[in-house]
mmCIF file of C-alpha atoms and ligand atoms in Angstrom:
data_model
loop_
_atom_site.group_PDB
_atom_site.id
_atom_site.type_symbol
_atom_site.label_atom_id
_atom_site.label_comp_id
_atom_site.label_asym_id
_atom_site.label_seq_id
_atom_site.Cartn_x
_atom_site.Cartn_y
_atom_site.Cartn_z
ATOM 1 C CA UNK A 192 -8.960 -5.077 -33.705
ATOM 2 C CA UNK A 193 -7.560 -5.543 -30.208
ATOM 3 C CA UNK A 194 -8.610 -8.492 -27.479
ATOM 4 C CA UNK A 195 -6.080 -7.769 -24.939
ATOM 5 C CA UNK A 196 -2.718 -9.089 -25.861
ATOM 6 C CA UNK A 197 -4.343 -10.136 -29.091
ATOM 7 C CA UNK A 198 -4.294 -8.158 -32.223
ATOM 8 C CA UNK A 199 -6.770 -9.348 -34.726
ATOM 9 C CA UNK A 200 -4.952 -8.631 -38.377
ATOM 10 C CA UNK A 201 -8.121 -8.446 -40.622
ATOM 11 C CA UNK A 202 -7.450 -9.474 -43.979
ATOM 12 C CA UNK A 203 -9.662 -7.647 -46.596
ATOM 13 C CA UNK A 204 -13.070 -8.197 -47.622
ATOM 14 C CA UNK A 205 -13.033 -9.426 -43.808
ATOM 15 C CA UNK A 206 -10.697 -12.288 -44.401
ATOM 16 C CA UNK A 207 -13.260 -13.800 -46.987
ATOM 17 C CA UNK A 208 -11.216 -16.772 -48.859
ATOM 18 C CA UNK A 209 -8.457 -16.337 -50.278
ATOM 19 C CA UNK A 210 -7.758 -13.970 -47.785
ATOM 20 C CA UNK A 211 -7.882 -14.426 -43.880
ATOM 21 C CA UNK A 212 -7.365 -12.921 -40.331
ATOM 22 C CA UNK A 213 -4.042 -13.473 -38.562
ATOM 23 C CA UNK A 214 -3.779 -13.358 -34.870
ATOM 24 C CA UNK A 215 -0.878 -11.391 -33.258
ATOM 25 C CA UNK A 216 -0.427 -12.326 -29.520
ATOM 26 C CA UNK A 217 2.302 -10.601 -27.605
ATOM 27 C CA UNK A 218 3.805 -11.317 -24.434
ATOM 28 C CA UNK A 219 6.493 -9.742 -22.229
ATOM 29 C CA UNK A 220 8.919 -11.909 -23.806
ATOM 30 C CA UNK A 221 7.822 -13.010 -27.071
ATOM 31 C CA UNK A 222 5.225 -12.155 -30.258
ATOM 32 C CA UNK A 223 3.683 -15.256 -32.022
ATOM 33 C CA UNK A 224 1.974 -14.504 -35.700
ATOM 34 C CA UNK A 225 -0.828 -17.069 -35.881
ATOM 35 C CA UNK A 226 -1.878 -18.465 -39.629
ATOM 36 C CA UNK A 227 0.009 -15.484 -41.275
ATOM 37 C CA UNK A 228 -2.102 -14.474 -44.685
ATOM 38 C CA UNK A 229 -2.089 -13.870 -47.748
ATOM 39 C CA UNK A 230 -2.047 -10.109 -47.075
ATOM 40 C CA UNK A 231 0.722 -10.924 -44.630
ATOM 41 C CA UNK A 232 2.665 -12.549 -47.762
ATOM 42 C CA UNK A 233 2.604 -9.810 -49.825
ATOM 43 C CA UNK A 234 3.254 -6.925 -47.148
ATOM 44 C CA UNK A 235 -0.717 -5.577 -47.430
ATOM 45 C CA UNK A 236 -0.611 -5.795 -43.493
ATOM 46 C CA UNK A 237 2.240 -4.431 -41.101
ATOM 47 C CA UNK A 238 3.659 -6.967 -38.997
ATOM 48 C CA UNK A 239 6.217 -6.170 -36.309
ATOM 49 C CA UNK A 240 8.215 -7.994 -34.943
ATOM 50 C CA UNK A 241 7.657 -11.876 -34.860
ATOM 51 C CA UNK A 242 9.295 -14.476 -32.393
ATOM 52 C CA UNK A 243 7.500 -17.879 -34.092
ATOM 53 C CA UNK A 244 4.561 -18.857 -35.831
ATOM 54 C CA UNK A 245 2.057 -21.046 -35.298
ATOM 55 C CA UNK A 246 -0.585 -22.558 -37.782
ATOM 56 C CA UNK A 247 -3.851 -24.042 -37.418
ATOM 57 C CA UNK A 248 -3.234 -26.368 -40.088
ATOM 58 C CA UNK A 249 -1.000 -26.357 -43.069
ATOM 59 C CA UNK A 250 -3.771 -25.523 -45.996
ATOM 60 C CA UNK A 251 -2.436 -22.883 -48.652
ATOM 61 C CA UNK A 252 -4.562 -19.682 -46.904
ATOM 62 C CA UNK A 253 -3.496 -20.413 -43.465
ATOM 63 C CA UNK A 254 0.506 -20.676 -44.274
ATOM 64 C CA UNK A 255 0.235 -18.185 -47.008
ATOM 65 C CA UNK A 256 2.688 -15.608 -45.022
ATOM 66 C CA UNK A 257 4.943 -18.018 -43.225
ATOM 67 C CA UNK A 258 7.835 -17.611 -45.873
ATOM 68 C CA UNK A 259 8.268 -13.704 -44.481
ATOM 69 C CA UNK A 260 9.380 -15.335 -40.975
ATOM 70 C CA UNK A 261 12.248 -18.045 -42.367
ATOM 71 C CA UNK A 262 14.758 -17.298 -39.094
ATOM 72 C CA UNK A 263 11.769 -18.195 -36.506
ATOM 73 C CA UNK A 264 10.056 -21.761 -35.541
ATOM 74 C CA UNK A 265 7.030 -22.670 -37.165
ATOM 75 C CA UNK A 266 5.007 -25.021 -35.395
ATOM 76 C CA UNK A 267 2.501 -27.116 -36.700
ATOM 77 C CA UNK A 268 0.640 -30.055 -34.606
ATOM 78 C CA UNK A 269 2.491 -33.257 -35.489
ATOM 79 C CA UNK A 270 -0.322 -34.414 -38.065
ATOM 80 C CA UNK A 271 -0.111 -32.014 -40.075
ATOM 81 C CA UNK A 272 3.769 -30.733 -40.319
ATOM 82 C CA UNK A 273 4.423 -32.919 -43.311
ATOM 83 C CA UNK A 274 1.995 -30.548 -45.310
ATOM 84 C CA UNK A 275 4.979 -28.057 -44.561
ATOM 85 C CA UNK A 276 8.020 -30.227 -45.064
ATOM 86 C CA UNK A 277 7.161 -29.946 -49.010
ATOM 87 C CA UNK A 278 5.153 -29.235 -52.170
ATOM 88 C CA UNK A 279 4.270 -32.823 -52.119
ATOM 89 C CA UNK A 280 3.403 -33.254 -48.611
ATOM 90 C CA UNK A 281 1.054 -30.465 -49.161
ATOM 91 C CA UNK A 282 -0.482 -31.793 -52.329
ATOM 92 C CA UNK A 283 -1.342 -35.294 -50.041
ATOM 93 C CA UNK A 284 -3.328 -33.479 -47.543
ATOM 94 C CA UNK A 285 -5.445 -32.186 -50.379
ATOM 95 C CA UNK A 286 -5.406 -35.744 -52.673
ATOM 96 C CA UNK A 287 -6.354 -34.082 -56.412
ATOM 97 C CA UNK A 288 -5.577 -36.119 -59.174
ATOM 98 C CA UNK A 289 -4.120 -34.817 -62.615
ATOM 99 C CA UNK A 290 -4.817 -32.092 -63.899
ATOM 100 C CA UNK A 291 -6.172 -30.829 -60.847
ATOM 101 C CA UNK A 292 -3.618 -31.403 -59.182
ATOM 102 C CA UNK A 293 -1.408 -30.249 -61.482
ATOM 103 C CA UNK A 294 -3.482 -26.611 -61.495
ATOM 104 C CA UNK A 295 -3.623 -26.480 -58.141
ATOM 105 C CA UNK A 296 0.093 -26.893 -57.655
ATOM 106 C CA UNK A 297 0.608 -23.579 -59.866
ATOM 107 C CA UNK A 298 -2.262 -21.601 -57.470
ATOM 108 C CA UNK A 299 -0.824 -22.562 -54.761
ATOM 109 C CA UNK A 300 2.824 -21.561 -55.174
ATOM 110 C CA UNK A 301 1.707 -18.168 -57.702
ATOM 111 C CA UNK A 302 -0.560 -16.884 -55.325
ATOM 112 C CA UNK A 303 -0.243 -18.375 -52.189
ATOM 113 C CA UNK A 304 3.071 -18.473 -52.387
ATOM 114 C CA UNK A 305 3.909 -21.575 -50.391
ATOM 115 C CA UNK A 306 6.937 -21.942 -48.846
ATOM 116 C CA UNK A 307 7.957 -25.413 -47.857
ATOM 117 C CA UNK A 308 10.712 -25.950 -45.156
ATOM 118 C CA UNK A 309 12.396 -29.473 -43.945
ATOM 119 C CA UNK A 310 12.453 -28.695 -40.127
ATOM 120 C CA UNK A 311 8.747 -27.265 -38.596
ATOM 121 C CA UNK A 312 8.326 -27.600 -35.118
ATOM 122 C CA UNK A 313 5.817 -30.208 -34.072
ATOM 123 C CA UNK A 314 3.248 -29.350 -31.367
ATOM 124 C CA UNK A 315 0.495 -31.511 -29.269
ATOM 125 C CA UNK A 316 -3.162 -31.291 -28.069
ATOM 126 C CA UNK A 317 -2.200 -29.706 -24.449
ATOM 127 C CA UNK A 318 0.919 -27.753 -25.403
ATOM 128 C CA UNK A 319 1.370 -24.286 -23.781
ATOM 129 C CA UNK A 320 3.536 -21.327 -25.527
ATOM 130 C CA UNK A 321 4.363 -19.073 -23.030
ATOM 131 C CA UNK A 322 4.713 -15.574 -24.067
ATOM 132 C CA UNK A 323 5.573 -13.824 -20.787
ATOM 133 C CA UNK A 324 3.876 -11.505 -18.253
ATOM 134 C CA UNK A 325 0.713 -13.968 -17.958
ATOM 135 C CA UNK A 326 0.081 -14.570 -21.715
ATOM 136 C CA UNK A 327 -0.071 -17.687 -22.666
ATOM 137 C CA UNK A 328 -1.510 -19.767 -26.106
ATOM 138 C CA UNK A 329 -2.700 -23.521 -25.283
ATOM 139 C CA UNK A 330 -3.550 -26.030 -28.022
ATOM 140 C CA UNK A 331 -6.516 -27.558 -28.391
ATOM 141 C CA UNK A 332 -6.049 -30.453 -31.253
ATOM 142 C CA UNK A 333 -9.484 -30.278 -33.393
ATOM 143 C CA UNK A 334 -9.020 -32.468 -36.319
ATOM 144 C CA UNK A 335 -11.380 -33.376 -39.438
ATOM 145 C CA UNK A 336 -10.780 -30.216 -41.383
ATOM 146 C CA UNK A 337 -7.379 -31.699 -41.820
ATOM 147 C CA UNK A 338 -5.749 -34.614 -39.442
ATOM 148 C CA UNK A 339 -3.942 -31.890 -37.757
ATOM 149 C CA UNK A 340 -6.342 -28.750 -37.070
ATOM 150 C CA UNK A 341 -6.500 -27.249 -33.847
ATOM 151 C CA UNK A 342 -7.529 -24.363 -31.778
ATOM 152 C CA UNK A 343 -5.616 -21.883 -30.045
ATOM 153 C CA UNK A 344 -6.690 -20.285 -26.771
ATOM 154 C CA UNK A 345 -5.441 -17.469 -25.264
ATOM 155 C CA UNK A 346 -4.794 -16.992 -21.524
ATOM 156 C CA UNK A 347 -5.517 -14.595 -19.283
ATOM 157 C CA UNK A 348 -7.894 -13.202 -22.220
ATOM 158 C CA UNK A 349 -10.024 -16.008 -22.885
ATOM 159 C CA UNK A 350 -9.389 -15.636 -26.741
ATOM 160 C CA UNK A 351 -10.557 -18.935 -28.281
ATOM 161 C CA UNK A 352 -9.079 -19.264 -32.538
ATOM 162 C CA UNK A 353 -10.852 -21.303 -34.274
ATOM 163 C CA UNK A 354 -9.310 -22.229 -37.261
ATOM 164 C CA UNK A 355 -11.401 -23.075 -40.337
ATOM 165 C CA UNK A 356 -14.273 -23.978 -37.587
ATOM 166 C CA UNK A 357 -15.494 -21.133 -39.521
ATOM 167 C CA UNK A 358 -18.666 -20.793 -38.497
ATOM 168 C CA UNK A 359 -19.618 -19.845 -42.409
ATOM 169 C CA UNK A 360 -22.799 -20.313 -44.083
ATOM 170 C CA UNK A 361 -20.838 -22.383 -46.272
ATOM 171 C CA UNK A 362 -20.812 -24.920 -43.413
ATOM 172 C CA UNK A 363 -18.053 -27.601 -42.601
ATOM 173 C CA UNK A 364 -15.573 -28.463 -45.430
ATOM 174 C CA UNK A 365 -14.418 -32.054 -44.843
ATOM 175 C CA UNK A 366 -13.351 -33.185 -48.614
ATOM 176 C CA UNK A 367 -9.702 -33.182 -48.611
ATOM 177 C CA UNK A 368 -8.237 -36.704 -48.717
ATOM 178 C CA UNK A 369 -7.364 -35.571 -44.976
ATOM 179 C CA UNK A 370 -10.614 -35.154 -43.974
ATOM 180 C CA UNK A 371 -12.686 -36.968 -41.663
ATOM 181 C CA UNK A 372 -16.633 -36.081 -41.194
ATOM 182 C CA UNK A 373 -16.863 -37.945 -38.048
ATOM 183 C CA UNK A 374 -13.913 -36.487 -36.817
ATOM 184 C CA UNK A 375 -15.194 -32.880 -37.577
ATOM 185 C CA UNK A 376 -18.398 -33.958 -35.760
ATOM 186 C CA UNK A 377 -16.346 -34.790 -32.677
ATOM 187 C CA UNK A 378 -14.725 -31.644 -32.564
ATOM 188 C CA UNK A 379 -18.349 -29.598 -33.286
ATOM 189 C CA UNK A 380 -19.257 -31.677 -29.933
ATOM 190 C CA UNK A 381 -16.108 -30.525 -28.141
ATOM 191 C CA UNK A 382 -16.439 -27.101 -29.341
ATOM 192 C CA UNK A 383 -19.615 -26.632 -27.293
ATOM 193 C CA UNK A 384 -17.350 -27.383 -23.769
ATOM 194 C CA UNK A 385 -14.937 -24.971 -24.446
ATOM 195 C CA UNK A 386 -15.808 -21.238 -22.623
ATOM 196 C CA UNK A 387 -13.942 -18.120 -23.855
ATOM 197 C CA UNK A 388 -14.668 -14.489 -24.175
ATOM 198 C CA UNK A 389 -13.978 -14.274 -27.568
ATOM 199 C CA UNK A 390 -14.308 -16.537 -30.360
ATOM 200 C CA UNK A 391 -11.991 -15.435 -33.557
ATOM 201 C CA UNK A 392 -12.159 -17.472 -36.835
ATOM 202 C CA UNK A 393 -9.792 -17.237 -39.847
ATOM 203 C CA UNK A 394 -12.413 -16.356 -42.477
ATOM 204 C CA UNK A 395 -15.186 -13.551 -42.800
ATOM 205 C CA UNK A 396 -16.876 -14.278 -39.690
ATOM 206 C CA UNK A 397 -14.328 -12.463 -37.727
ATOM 207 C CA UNK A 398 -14.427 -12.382 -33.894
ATOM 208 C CA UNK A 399 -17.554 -13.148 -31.682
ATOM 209 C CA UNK A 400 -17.921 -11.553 -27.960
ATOM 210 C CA UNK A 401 -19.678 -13.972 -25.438
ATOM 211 C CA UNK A 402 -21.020 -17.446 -25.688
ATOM 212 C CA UNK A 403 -24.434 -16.971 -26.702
ATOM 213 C CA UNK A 404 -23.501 -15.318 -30.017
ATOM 214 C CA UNK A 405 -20.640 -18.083 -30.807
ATOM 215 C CA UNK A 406 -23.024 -20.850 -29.774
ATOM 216 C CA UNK A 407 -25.786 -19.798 -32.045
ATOM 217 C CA UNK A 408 -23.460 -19.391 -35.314
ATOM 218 C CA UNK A 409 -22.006 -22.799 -34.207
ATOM 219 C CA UNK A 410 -25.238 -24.836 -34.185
ATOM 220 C CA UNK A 411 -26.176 -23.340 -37.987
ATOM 221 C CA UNK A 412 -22.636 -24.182 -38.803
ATOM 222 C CA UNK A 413 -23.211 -27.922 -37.684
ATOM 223 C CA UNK A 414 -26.767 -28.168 -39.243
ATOM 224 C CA UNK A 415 -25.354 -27.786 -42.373
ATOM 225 C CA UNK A 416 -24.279 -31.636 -41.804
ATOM 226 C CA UNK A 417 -27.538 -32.855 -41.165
ATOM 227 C CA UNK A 418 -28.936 -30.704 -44.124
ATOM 228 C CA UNK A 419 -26.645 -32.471 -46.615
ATOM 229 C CA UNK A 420 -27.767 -35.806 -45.483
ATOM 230 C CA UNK A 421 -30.792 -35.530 -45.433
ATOM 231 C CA UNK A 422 -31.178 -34.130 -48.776
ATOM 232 C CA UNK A 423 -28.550 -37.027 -50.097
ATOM 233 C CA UNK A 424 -31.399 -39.363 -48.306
ATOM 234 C CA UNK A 425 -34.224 -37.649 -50.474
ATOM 235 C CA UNK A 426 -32.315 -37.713 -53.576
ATOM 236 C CA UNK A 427 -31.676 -41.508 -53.212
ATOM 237 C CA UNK A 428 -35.529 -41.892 -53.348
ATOM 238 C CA UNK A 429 -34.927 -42.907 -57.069
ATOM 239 C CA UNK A 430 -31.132 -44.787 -57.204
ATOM 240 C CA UNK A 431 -28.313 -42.951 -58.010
ATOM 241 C CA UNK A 432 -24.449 -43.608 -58.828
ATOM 242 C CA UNK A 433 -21.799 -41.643 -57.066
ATOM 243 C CA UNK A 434 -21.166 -39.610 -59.995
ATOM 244 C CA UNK A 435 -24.918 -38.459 -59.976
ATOM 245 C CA UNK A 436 -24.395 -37.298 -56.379
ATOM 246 C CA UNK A 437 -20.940 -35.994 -57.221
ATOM 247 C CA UNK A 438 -23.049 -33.867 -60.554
ATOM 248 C CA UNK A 439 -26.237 -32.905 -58.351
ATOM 249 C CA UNK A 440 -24.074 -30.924 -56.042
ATOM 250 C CA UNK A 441 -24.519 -30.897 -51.893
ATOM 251 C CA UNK A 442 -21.354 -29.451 -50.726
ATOM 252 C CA UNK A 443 -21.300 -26.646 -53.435
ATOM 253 C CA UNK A 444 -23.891 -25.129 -55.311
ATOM 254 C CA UNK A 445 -24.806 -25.982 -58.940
ATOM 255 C CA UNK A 446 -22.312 -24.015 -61.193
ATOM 256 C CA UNK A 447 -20.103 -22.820 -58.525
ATOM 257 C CA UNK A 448 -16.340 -22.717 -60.495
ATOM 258 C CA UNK A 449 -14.294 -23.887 -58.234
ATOM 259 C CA UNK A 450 -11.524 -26.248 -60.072
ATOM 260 C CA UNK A 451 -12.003 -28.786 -57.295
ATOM 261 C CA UNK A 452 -15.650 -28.796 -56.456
ATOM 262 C CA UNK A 453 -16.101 -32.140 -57.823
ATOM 263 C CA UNK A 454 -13.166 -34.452 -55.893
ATOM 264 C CA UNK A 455 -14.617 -32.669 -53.128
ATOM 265 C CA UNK A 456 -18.269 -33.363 -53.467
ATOM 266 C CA UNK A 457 -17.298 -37.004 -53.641
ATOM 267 C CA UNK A 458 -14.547 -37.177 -50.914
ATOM 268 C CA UNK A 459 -17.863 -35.484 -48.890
ATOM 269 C CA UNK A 460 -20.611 -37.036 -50.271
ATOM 270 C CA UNK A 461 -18.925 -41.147 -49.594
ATOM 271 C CA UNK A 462 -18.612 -39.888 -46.158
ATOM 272 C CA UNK A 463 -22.033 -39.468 -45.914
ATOM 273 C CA UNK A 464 -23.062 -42.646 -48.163
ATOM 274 C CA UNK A 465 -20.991 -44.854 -46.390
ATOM 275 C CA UNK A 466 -22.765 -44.323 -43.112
ATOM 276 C CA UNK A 467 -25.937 -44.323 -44.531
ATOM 277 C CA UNK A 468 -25.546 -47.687 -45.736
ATOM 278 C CA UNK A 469 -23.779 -48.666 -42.482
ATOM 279 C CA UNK A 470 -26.635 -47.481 -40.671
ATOM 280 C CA UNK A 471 -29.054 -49.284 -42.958
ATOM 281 C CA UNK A 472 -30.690 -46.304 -44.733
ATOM 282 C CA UNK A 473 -29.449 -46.671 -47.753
ATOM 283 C CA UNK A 474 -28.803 -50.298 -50.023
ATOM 284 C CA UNK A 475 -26.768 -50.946 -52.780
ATOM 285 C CA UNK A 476 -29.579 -51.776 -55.394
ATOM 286 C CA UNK A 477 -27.024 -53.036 -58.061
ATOM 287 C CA UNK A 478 -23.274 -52.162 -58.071
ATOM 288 C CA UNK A 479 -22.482 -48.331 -57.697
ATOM 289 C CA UNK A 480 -26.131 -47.608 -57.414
ATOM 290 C CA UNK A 481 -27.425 -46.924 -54.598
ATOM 291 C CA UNK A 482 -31.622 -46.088 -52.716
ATOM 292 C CA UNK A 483 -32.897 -45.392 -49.621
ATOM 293 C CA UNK A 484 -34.808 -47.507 -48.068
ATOM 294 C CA UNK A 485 -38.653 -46.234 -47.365
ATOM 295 C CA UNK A 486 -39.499 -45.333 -43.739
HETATM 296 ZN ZN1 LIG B 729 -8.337 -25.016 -44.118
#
């Protein structure tokens, strides 16, 4: 799929997880791969020639590819290039303990084959890559998926990449240790301002044309915040432990295997809690339980 100087590299099954869709942008002067995939990893798409990359954020999916491009600058925005520097570096971004951890290790360098490198090129909300005759790619840091997430738009086409702002029915994904809900509500806010033709997104969702189509996928997107608080709310009608909200489920559905649904549920789920009880919603009945206070 082609938006002007953008190529849209569709992953299959749309770019559903674990695959995605990379962005090609080319210039007069120079080619930038953006988030190269899975499929970009193992040669499933053809990509010609490549003058740097540039990543969203370092998460497994989104890096997947970069290894095919060792003799050209990856950039990263500054908060997130340690992910890259190492297998270790990644691993903190996520946080799993033990075993997890452990498994997840494995996944991510058998099948996502991450490739870590000392020296990736840090980049700032603000920053402009120039690509030649007119095309340019300007950052737009959005953090709270990870620390470092941000958007890319692209000039003169008005091709806005968002990330894993991915507009899924799944909804926002802020449990990684780093996370931050309120950050990802800041950037849902900021989102709103931004006006572009296009609207691209790494997963299944694909590309949007015009405004009115982007802004109604965005405000189901964001409800799904509001829809797990609320229903953490009516579950602390009787009082609950954080490992009953953890087992109850609110991020992922009952019986969904995935090996780190639960350090994700409660790296979500405390978000939530601990403004509830900031706000005054929710007490602390006795230690580590906690109810909602009656309206
Ligand atoms: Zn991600």
């Amino acid at each position: 799929m082609k938006l002007g100087a953008t190529t849209v590299l569709v992953g299959e099954r749309n770019g559903k997880y674990p695959e995605g869709n990379s962005l090609l942008v080319a210039g007069s002067d120079e080619s930038i791969l953006v988030d190269p995939s899975v499929a970009v990893a193992e040669g499933r798409v053809d990509v010609p020639r490549v003058d740097r990359v540039l990543n969203s954020h370092c998460h497994e999916d989104h890096v997947a590819g970069n290894g095919r491009f060792a003799g050209v600058p990856w950039h990263f925005h500054e908060a997130d290039a340690d992910g890259i520097r190492s297998l270790d570096g990644l691993m903190a971004i996520y946080g799993f303990d033990g075993q997890i951890d452990t498994t997840w290790r494995r996944v991510v360098l058998e099948q996502f084959h991450f490739t870590p490198r000392p020296d990736p090129t840090p980049f700032r909300d603000g920053d402009v890559f120039d690509l030649g005759g007119g095309v340019r790619i300007r950052v737009l840091h959005a953090p709270g998926h990870t620390r470092g997430h941000s958007f890319f738009l692209v000039e003169p086409d008005g091709v806005l990449y968002l990330g894993d702002v991915d507009l899924s029915s799944f909804g926002p994904y802020y449990g990684d240790a780093w996370s931050s809900l309120v950050d990802f509500e800041r950037t849902l806010v900021r989102v709103r301002t931004l006006q572009a033709r296009w609207y691209a997104t790494f997963h299944h969702i694909g590309v949007l044309e015009g405004r009115d189509a982007f802004i109604d996928r965005l405000d189901r997107f964001a409800a799904k915040i509001a829809e797990r608080e609320a229903r953490l709310v009516a579950f602390l009608a009787a009082p609950h432990s954080l490992d009953d909200i953890v087992a109850h489920r609110f991020v992922y559905r009952p019986g969904d295997a995935v090996l780190f649904a639960d350090d994700v549920e409660r790296r979500s789920m405390q978000q939530h809690l601990d403004r509830l009880v900031d706000a005054g919603r929710v007490v602390e009945v006795d230690p580590g339980r906690w109810i909602a206070r009656a309206r």
